[in-house]
Structures are given as C-alpha cells and as structure tokens.
Coordinates of C-alpha atoms and ligand atoms in Angstrom, one line a residue:
X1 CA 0.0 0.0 0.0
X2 CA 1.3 3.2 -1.2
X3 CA -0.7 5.7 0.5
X4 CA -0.8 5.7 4.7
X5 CA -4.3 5.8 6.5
X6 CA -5.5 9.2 8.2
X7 CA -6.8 6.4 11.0
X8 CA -7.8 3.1 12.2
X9 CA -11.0 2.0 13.0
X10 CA -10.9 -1.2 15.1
X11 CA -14.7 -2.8 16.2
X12 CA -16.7 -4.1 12.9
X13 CA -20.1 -4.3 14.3
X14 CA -22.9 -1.9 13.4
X15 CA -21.5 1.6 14.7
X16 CA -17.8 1.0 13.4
X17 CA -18.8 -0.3 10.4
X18 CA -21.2 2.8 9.3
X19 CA -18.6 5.5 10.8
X20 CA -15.8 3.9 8.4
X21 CA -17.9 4.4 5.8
X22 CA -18.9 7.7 6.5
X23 CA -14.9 8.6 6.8
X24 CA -14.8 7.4 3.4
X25 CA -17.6 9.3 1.8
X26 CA -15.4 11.9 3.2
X27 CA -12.1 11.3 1.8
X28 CA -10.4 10.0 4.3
X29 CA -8.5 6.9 4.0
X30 CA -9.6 4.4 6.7
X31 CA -7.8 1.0 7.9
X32 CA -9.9 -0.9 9.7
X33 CA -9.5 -3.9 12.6
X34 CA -11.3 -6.3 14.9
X35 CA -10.7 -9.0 17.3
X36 CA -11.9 -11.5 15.2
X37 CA -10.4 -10.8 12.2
X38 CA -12.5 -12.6 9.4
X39 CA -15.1 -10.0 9.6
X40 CA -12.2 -7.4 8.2
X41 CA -12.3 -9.5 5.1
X42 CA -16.2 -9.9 5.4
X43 CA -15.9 -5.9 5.4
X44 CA -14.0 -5.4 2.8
X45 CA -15.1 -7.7 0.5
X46 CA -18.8 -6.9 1.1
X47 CA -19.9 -3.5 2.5
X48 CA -16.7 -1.5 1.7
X49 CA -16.2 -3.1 -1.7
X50 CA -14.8 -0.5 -4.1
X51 CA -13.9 2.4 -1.6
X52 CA -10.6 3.1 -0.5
X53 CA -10.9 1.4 3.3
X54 CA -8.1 -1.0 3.6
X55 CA -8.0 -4.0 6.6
X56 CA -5.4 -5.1 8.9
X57 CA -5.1 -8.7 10.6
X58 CA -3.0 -7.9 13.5
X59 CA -2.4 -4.2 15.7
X60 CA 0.9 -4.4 14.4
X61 CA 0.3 -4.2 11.0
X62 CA -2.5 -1.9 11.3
X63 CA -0.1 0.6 13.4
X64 CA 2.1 0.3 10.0
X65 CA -0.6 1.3 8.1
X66 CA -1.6 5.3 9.7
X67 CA -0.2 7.9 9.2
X68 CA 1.7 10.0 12.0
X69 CA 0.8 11.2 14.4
X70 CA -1.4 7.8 14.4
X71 CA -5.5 7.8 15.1
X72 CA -7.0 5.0 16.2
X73 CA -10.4 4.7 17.1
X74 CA -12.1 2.2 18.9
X75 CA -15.6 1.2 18.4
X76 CA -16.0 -1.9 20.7
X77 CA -18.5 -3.3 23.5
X78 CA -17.6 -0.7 26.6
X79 CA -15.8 -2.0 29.9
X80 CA -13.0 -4.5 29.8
X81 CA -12.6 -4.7 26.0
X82 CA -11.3 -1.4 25.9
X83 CA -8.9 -1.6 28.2
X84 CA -8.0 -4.7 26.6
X85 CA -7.1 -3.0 22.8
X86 CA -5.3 -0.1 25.4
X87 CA -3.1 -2.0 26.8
X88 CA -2.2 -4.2 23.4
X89 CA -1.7 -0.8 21.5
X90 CA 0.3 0.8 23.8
X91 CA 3.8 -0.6 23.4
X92 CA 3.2 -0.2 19.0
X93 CA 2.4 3.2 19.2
X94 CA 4.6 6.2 19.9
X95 CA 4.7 9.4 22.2
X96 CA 1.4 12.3 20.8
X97 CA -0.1 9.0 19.1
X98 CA -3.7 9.3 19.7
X99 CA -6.2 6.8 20.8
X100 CA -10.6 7.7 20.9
X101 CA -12.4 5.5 22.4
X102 CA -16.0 6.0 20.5
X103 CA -18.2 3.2 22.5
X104 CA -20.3 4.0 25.3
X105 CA -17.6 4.3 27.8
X106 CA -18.6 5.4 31.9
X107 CA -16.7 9.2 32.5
X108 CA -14.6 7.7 35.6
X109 CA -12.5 4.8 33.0
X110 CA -12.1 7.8 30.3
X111 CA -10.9 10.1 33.2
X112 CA -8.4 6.7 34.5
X113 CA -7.2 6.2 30.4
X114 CA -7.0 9.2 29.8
X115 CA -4.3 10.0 33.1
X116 CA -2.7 6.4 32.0
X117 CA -2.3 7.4 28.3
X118 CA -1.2 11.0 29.6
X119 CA 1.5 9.4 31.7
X120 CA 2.8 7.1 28.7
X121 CA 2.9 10.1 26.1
X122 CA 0.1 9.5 24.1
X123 CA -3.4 11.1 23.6
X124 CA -6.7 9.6 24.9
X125 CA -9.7 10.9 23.5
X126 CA -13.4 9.3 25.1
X127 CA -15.9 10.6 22.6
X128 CA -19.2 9.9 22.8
X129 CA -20.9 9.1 19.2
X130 CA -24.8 8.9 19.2
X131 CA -27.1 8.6 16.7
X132 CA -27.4 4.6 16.4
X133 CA -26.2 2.7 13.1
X134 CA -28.2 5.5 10.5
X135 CA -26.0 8.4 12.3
X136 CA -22.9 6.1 12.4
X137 CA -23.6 6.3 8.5
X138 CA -24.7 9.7 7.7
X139 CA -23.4 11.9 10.3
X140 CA -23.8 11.2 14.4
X141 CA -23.8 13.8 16.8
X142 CA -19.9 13.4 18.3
X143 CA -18.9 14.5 21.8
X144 CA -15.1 14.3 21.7
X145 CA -13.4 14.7 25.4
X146 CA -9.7 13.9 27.3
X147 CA -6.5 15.1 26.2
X148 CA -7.0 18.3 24.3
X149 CA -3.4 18.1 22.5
X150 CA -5.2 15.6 20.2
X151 CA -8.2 17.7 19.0
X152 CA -6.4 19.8 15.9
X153 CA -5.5 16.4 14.5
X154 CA -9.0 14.8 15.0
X155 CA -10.8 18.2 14.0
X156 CA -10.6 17.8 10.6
X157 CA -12.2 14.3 10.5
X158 CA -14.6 14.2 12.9
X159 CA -16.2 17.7 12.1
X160 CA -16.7 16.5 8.6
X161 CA -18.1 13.2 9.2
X162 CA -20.5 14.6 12.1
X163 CA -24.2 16.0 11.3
X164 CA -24.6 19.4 10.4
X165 CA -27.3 21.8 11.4
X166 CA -27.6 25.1 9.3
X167 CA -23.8 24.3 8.4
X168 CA -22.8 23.9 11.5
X169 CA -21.0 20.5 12.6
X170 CA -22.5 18.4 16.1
X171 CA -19.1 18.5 16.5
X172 CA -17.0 20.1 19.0
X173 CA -14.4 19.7 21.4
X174 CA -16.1 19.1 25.3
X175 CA -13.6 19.4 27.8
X176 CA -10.7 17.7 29.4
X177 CA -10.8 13.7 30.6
X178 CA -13.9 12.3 31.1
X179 CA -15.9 15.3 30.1
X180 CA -16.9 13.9 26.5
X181 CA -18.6 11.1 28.1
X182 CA -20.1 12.7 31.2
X183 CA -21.4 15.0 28.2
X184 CA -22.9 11.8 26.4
X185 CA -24.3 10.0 29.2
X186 CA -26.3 13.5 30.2
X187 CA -28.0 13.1 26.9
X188 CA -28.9 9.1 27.0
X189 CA -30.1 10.4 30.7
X190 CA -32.4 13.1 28.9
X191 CA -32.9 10.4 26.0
X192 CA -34.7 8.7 28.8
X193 CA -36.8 11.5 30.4
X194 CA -38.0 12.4 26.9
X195 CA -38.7 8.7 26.0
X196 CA -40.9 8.6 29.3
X197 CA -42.4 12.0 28.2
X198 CA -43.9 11.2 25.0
X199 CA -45.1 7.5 26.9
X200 CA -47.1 9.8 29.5
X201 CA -48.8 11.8 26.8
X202 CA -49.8 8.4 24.9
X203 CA -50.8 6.9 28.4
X204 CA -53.3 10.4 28.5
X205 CA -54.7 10.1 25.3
X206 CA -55.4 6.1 24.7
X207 CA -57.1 5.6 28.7
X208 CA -58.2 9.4 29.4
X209 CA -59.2 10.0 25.9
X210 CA -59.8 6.9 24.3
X211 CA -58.1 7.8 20.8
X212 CA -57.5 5.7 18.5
X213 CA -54.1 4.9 17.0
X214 CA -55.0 6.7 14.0
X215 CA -55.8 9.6 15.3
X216 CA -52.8 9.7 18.3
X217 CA -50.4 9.1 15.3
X218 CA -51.7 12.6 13.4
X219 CA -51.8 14.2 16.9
X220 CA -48.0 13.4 17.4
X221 CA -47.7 14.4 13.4
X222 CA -49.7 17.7 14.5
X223 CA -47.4 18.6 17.4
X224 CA -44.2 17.9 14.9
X225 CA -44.8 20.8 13.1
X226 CA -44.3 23.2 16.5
X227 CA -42.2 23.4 19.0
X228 CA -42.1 19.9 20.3
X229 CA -40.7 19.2 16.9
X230 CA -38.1 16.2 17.3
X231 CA -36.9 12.8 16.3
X232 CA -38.7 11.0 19.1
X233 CA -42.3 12.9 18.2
X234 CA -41.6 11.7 14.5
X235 CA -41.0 8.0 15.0
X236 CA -43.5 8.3 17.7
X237 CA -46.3 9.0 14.9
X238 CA -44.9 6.2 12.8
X239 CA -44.7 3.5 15.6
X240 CA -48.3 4.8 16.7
X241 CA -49.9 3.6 12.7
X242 CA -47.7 1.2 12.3
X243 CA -50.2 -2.3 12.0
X244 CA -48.9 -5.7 12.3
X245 CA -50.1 -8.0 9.5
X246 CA -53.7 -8.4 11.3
X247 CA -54.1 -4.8 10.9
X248 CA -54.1 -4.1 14.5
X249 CA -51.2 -1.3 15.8
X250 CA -48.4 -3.3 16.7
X251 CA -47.3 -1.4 19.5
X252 CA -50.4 -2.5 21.6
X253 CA -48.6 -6.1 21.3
X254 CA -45.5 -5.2 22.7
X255 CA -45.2 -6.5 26.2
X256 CA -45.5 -2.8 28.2
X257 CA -42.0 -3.9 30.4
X258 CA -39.1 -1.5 29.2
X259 CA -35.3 -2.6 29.1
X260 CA -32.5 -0.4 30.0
X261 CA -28.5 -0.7 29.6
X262 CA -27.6 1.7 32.2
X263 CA -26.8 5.2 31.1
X264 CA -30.0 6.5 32.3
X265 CA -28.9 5.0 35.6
X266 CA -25.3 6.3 35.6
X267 CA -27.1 10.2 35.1
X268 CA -29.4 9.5 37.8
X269 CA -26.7 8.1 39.8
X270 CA -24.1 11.2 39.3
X271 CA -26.7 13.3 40.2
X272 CA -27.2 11.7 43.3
X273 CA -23.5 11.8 43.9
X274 CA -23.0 15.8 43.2
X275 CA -26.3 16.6 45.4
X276 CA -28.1 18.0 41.9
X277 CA -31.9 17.5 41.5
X278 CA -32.1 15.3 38.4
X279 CA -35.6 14.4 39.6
X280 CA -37.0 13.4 36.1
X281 CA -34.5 11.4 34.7
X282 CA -34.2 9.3 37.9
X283 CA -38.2 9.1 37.3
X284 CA -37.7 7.9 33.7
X285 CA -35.5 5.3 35.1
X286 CA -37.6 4.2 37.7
X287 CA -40.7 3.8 35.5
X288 CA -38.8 1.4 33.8
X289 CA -38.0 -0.1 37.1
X290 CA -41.4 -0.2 37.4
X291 CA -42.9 -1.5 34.2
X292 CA -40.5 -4.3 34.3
X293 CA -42.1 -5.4 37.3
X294 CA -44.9 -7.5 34.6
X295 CA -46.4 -10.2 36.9
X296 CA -46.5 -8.6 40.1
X297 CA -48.5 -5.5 38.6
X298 CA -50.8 -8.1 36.6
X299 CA -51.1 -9.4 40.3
X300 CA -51.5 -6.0 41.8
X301 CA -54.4 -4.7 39.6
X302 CA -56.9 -7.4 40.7
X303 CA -56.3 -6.4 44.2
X304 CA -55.8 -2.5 44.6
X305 CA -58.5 -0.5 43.8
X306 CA -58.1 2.7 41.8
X307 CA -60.6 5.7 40.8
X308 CA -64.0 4.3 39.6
X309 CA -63.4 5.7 36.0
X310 CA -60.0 6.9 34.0
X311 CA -62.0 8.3 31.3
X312 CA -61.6 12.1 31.2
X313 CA -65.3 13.3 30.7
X314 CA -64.5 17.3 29.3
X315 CA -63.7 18.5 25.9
X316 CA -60.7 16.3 24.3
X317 CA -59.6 18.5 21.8
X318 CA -58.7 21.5 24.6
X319 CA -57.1 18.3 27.0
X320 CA -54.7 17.2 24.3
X321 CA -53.8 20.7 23.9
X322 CA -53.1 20.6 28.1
X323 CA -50.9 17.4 27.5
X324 CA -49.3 19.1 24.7
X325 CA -47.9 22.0 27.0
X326 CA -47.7 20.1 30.2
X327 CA -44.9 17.7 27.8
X328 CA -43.5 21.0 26.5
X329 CA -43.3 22.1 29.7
X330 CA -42.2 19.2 31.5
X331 CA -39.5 19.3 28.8
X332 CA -37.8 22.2 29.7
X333 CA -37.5 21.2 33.4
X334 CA -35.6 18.0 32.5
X335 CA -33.4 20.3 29.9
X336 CA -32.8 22.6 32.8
X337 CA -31.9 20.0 35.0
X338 CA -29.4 18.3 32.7
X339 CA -28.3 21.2 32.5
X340 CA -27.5 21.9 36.3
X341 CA -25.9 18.4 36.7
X342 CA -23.6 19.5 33.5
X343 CA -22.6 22.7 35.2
X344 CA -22.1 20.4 39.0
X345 CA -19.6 18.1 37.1
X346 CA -17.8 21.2 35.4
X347 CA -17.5 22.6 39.0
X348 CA -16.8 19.3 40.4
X349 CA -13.7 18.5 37.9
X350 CA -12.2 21.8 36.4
X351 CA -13.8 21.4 33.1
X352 CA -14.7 24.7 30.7
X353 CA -17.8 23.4 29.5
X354 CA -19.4 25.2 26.3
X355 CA -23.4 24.6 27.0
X356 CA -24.1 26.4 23.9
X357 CA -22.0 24.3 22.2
X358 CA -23.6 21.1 23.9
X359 CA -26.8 22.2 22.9
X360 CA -25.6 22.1 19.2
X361 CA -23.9 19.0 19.3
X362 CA -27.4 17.6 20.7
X363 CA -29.5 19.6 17.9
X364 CA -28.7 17.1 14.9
X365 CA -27.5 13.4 14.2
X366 CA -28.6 12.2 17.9
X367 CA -31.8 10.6 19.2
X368 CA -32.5 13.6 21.7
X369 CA -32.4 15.8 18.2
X370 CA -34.8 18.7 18.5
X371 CA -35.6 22.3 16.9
X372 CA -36.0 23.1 21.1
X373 CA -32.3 22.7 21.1
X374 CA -31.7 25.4 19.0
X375 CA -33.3 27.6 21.6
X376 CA -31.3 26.0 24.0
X377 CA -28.6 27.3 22.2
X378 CA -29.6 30.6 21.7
X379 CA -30.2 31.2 25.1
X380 CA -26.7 30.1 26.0
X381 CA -25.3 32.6 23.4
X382 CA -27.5 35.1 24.9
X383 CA -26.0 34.6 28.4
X384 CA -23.1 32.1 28.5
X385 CA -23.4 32.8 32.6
X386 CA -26.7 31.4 32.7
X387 CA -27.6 29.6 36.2
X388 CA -30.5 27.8 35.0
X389 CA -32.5 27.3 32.0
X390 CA -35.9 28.3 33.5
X391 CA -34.2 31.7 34.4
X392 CA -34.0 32.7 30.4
X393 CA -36.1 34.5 29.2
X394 CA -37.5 32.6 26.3
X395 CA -37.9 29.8 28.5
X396 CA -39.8 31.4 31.5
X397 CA -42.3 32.8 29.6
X398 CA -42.8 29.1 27.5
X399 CA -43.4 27.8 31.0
X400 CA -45.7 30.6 32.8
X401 CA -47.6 30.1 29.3
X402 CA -47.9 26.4 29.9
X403 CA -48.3 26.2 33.4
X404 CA -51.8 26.0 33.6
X405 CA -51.9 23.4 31.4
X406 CA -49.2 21.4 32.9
X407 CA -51.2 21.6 36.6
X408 CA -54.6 20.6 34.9
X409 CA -53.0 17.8 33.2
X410 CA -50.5 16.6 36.5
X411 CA -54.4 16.9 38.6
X412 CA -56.7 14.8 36.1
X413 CA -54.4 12.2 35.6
X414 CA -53.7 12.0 39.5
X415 CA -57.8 12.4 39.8
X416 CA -58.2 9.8 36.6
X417 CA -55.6 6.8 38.2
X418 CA -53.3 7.3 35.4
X419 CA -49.8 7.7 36.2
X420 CA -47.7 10.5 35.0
X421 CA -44.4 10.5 36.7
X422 CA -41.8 12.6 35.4
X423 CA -45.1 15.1 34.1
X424 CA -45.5 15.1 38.1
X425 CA -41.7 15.1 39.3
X426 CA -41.4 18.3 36.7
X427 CA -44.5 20.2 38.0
X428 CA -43.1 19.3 41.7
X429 CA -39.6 20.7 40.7
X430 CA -41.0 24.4 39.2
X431 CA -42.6 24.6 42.4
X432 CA -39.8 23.9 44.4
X433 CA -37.6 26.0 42.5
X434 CA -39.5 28.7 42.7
X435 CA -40.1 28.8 46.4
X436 CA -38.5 30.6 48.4
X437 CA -39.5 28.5 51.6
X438 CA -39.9 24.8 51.5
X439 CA -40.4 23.0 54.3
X440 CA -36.9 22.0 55.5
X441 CA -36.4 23.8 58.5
X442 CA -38.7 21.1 60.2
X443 CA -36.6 18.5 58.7
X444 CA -33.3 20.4 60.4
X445 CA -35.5 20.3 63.6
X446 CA -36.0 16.5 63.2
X447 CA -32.5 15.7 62.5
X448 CA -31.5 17.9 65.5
X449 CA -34.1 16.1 67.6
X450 CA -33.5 12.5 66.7
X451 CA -29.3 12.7 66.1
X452 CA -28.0 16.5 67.5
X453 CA -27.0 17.1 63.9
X454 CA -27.4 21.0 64.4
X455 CA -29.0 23.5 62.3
X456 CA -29.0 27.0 61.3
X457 CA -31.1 29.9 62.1
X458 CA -31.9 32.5 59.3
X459 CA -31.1 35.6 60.8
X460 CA -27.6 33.6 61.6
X461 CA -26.9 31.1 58.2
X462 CA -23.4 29.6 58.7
X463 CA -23.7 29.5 62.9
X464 CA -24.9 26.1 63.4
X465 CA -26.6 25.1 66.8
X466 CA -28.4 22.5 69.0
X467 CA -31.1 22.5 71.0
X468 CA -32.0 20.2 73.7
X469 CA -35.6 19.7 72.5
X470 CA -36.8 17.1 75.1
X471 CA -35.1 18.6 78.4
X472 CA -33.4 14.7 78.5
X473 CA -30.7 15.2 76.0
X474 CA -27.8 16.4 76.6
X475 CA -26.3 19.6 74.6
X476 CA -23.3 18.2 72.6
X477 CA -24.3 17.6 69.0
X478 CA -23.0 14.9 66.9
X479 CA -20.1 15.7 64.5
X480 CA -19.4 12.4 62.5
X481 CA -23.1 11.1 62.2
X482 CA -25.2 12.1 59.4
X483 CA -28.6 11.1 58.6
Ligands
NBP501 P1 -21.1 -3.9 20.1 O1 -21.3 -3.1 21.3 O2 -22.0 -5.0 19.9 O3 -19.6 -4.4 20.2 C1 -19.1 -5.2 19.1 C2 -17.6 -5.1 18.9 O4 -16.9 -5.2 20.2 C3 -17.0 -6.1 18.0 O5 -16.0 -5.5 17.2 C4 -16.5 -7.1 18.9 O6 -15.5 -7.9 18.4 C5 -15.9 -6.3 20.0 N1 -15.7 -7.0 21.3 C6 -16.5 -7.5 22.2 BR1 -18.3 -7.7 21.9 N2 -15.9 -8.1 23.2 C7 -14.6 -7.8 23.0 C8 -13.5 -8.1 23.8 N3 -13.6 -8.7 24.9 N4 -12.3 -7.8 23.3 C9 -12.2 -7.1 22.1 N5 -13.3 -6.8 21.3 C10 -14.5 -7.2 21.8 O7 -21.0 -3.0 18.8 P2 -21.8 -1.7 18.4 O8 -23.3 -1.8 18.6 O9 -21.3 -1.3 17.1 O10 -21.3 -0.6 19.4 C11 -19.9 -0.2 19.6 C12 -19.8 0.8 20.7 O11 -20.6 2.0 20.4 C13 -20.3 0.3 22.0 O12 -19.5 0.8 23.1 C14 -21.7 0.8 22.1 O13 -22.2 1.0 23.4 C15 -21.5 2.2 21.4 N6 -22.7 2.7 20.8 C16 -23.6 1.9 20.1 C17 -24.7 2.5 19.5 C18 -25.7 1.6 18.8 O14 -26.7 2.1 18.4 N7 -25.4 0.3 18.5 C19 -24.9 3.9 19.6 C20 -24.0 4.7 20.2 C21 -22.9 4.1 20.8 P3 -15.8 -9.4 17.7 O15 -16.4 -9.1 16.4 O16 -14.5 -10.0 17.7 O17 -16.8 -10.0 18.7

C-alpha cells in the first residue's frame, strides 16, 4: 500500500462499520481492525467493496498502516474490551499517538485512560458518538473529550463526518478527561426522560381519551410541526400507525415492560452523587424499574382499587392541547436539569464546559435531536453565565404560558388513576424551585431532635446550633453522624 491511512478504525459491528464508511464518503482513508479478524475480510469484501478502506489482521500491521501522528479509534463493547485493545496498543504506538475510544464508555475509565495514556505520552480521547447505526452512516452527533493536545488532529475528520445543522457541525471539542462522556451520558439520561415524556402523553390520550391509533399518530404528526418538533415525536407518529399484519397497531402487542442498559442509571446516579436535583431522569429510570415489574402489577391490579373511571369526561380537543404543554413544559425542566448536573460536574472536575455548544452538538445526528435545542442554544449565546434554563427569558415565559396546562394535566391524571411520573416530578420541581420557603427547616429540627446534627437559624446562616428539644438530651451535637 502506497498511501498511509489518516486512522484506524478497530470494532466491525454496526456503529464502526457505518462510521468507516462515513470517513470514506469523506475522503479519508480508513484502515480498519477487529478482534476477530474474518469479519475485516467480510468488510471489505462486502460493504466496503470499491472504496478506499483497507484492513489489517493484526495491531501491528494496522499501526504500520496510519499515518503520523497515528488515530486510532475504537468502536467496541464498553468496559473490559477497551482496556483490553489499550493496553495491546500501547507498546506499537509512539509518544502524541492518539487513541478515541467511541463506544459507550462510563466518565470515571475515560478520566483513569486518559491519566494512563497521559502518563505514557500518548493522547486519549473518550468521545461519545450517538445517533445509532443511520448516524454512524450519515453523520452522528460526536462528543469528543480527554487530552485536548489531540483535537487539531482529529478536528478535521470528525467535524466533517458529524451532522450538520444550518452548516454547523455536532461536532465540538467538550472538555478535558472524562468530560466527553459525562457529556454523552447527560444526553442518554435526557434520552430517557423524553422517551418517558412522550409515553405519559400516549398513556393520557389512549385511557383518558380513548383515541384511536390513528388519530394519536396525526396528533403526534400535528405537534411535529411546532415546537415539540423532534426525532422521538416523529418516530413516535410512525410507531403509533404502524399495523402488524392483522391490521391491528403493533405497539399494543408489545409486552409494556421496558429494558435499560444503564446510562440512564449512571445520570441519575451522578446526580445523586453531586447533590443535583435530576428528579425526572431518575423518574424515567424508575418507571422502567417499574414497568418491568410485569407479573406482580398483573397481580396488583386485581387487588388495589383505583378511581371508579380513568375516562376524562371534558372537551378532548382542549385536553390534548393541556398534555401538549404540560410535555412541552415538562421538557424544559428536565433540559434545565441536565443542564445543572452538566454545570455540578464542570465545578466538580475543572472542566470549561461550552453549553451552547452542547446544545448544538445535541441539535442534529442524535436521538434527543430537537428544533427546542436550537433555543437551548440561543439562550446560552444570549448569556453564557446562565444559572438555569428556566431563568432565560425565552424559557420562562414558554413555561408561565404552559403552566396552567401542565397543573390541569398533572391533577386529572392524578384524579383519573393514570400515572404521569416525570409530568409530576417536573410540575413538583418548578414549584420547588420557585419557592422561596420549602419545608426544611422542620426536617433540620428533626435531624437535630433525633441525632444533635445541628442546624442553622436565618437571621444567623453559617452559625450552626443545638437545642436540647426534650429537656433529656444532653447539649453536645453529633459531628461524625449524618442522617
Ligand atoms: P457492540 O457493542 O456489539 O460491540 C461489538 C464489537 O466489540 C465487535 O467489534 C466485537 O469484536 C468487540 N468486542 C466484544 Br463484543 N468483546 C470484546 C473483547 N472482549 N475484546 C475485544 N473486542 C471485543 O457494537 P456496536 O453496537 O457497534 O457498538 C460499539 C460501541 O458503540 C459500544 O460501546 C456501544 O455501546 C456504542 N454505541 C452503540 C450504539 C448503537 O446504536 N449500537 C450507539 C452509540 C454508541 P468481535 O467481532 O470479535 O466479537
């Protein structure tokens, strides 16, 4: 072979695959690898027949093959696989080599690689790609984070074979170690809450309203056109007409108990470990928690008694308008929330996070893709400072115009028997936002009762005190103990 690669590609399955052949629509000459190496032949003499991708059978020819400094990307299953290709690579490649690890890596293992590679001269790179095998083809949303040395050599190649909006590449670089994966698992955490979302408003309309598939499909079509527009509306609409052979909707055969494979749970569970309010993507995740539990709700709903009817008895056309704005609404809070665990992590771990930026990288190519993610945008180019989404402009008003809406909605289905969880957990979360008293003094007084854990007083915040509240304690307050 005369001419060198521009980068490797190792992991044939779906995503690697499609991105290689993406890179070559784009010029770029790719060699590509995997562990088992009769699917490189498979490759080449099938799907990348006549382009210019070329194959390697071992890492050491493949590390001949690139040009220098070398790119090699990894596309494998997350977890020990990837440290597995590291630590074979490693001793072939040479100091500012650069290795990207494009699977669905957790933050903590890009942060360890990316210190490991750092230490051994070379440039680790965690970027999450999202977007599924279409995006992997035609342009993916791409959230490149770690060593930041290596992003004017991977500029080039992953802003062209990203998604463009308006021109624009989903493209950019995130931040330093694990912040390009903290970045993606914040959208498959909003992925979620939207997912759940759109399920609540379909809940509404088939029990409370009774529509049929039909005409829930044209209602999802309807709302397309506004500001809800969005990937997850649109295949919404289709999954909603979509009949099996019998000519019944399909989607009313599919067993209602939802998988997961964890990056909704890895959001929920950094936002419990930075203290940050995530409250509807850790709903999302639970009401798949609880869906999954099949038999013993089968069981449940011949015992426990709900409302008398769940069959909303006003006018239907002004109550799918409600649901419309209590999801629009709803939407914003989990954006906003995402949001605030972004900004936590960026505090937590030195990171200069772009949110405008983020925002774009979300608006095209990905699953969470959105026109409401252009506004995102525009309100962080409005005010890069901004504390909190609900504090814009553009977005306060969208949610004092929805609120009434949103409340109607969150108290019929709560009257009906129809469960609306992260509509609810939103709704709860404005309110507490917006109050400037909750009830948490009494729970100070509690702790302070039960354990001597102290508290505060507001006319002296940073002074904290005990009381003896039963005259048979004693007045020293507990300084290890939490509860
Ligand atoms: P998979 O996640 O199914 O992984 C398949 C690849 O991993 C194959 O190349 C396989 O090699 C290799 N592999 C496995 Br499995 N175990 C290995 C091991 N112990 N050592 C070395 N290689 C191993 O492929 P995918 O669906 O294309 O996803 C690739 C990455 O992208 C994953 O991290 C995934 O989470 C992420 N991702 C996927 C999507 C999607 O829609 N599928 C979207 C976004 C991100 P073999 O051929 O020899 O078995």
């Amino acid at each position: 072979m005369s001419e060198k690669a521009d980068i490797a590609l190792i992991g044939l399955a779906v995503m690697g695959q499609n991105l290689i052949l993406n890179m070559d629509d784009h010029g770029f000459v790719v060699c590509a690898y995997n562990r088992t190496t009769e699917k490189v032949d498979q490759f080449l003499a099938k799907e990348a027949k006549g382009t210019k991708v070329v194959g390697a059978h071992s890492l050491q020819e493949m590390v001949s093959m690139l040009k220098k400094p070398r790119r090699v990307m990894m596309l494998v299953k997350a977890g020990q696989a990837v440290d597995d290709f590291i630590a074979k690579l490693v001793p072939l490649l040479e100091k500012g080599d650069i290795v990207i690890d494009g699977g669905n890596s957790e933050y903590h293992d890009t942060q360890r690689r990316t210190k490991e590679l750092r230490d051994k001269g070379l440039l680790f790179v965690g970027c999450g790609v999202s977007g599924g095998e279409e995006g992997a083809r035609y342009g993916p949303s791409l959230m490149p984070g770690g060593n930041k040395d290596a992003w004017p050599h991977l500029k080039p190649i992953l802003q062209a074979v990203s998604a463009k909006v308006d021109g624009e590449p989903c493209c950019d670089w995130v931040g330093e170690d694990g912040a390009g994966h903290f970045v993606k698992m914040v959208h498959n955490g909003i992925e979620y809450g939207d997912m759940q979302l759109i399920c609540e408003a379909y809940h509404l309309m088939r029990t409370a309203l009774s529509l049929s598939h039909d005409r829930m499909s044209q209602v999802f079509e309807d709302w397309n056109k506004g500001e809800l527009d969005s990937f997850l509306i649109e295949i919404t609409k289709d999954i909603l007409k979509f009949k099996d052979a019998d000519g019944k909707p399909l989607v009313e055969k599919i067993r209602d108990s939802a998988g997961q494979k964890g990056t909704g749970k890895w959001t929920a569970i950094a936002a419990l470990d930075y203290g940050v309010p995530v409250t509807l993507i850790g709903e999302s995740v639970f009401a798949r928690c609880l869906s999954s539990l099949k038999e013993e709700r089968v069981h449940a709903s011949t015992v426990l008694k709900g409302p008398a009817s769940s069959v909303y008895d006003g006018d239907k056309d002004q109550f799918l308008e409600h649901i419309r704005q209590a999801l629009y609404a709803s939407k914003i809070v989990s954006y906003a929330q995402g949001f605030m665990l972004l900004r936590e992590a960026a505090k937590e771990f030195g990171w200069k996070l772009n949110y405008g930026g983020i925002a774009l990288m979300w608006r095209g190519g990905c699953i969470i893709r959105s026109a409401f993610l252009g506004n995102i945008k525009s309100a962080f180019e409005r005010n890069p400072g901004l504390s909190n989404l609900l504090l814009d402009d553009f977005f306060r008003a969208a949610v004092h115009r929805c609120q009434e809406s949103w409340r109607t909605v969150v108290a019929t289905a709560a009257r009906l028997g129809i469960p609306t969880p992260c509509f609810s957990t939103a709704l709860a979360f404005y309110d507490g936002y917006r109050s400037h008293s909750l009830p948490a003094n009494l729970i100070q007084a509690q702790r302070d009762y039960f354990g001597a854990h102290t508290y505060e007083l507001v006319s002296s915040p940073g002074r904290f005190q005990h009381t003896n509240w039963t005259g048979r304690g004693g007045n020293v307050s507990a300084s290890t103990y939490q509860a």
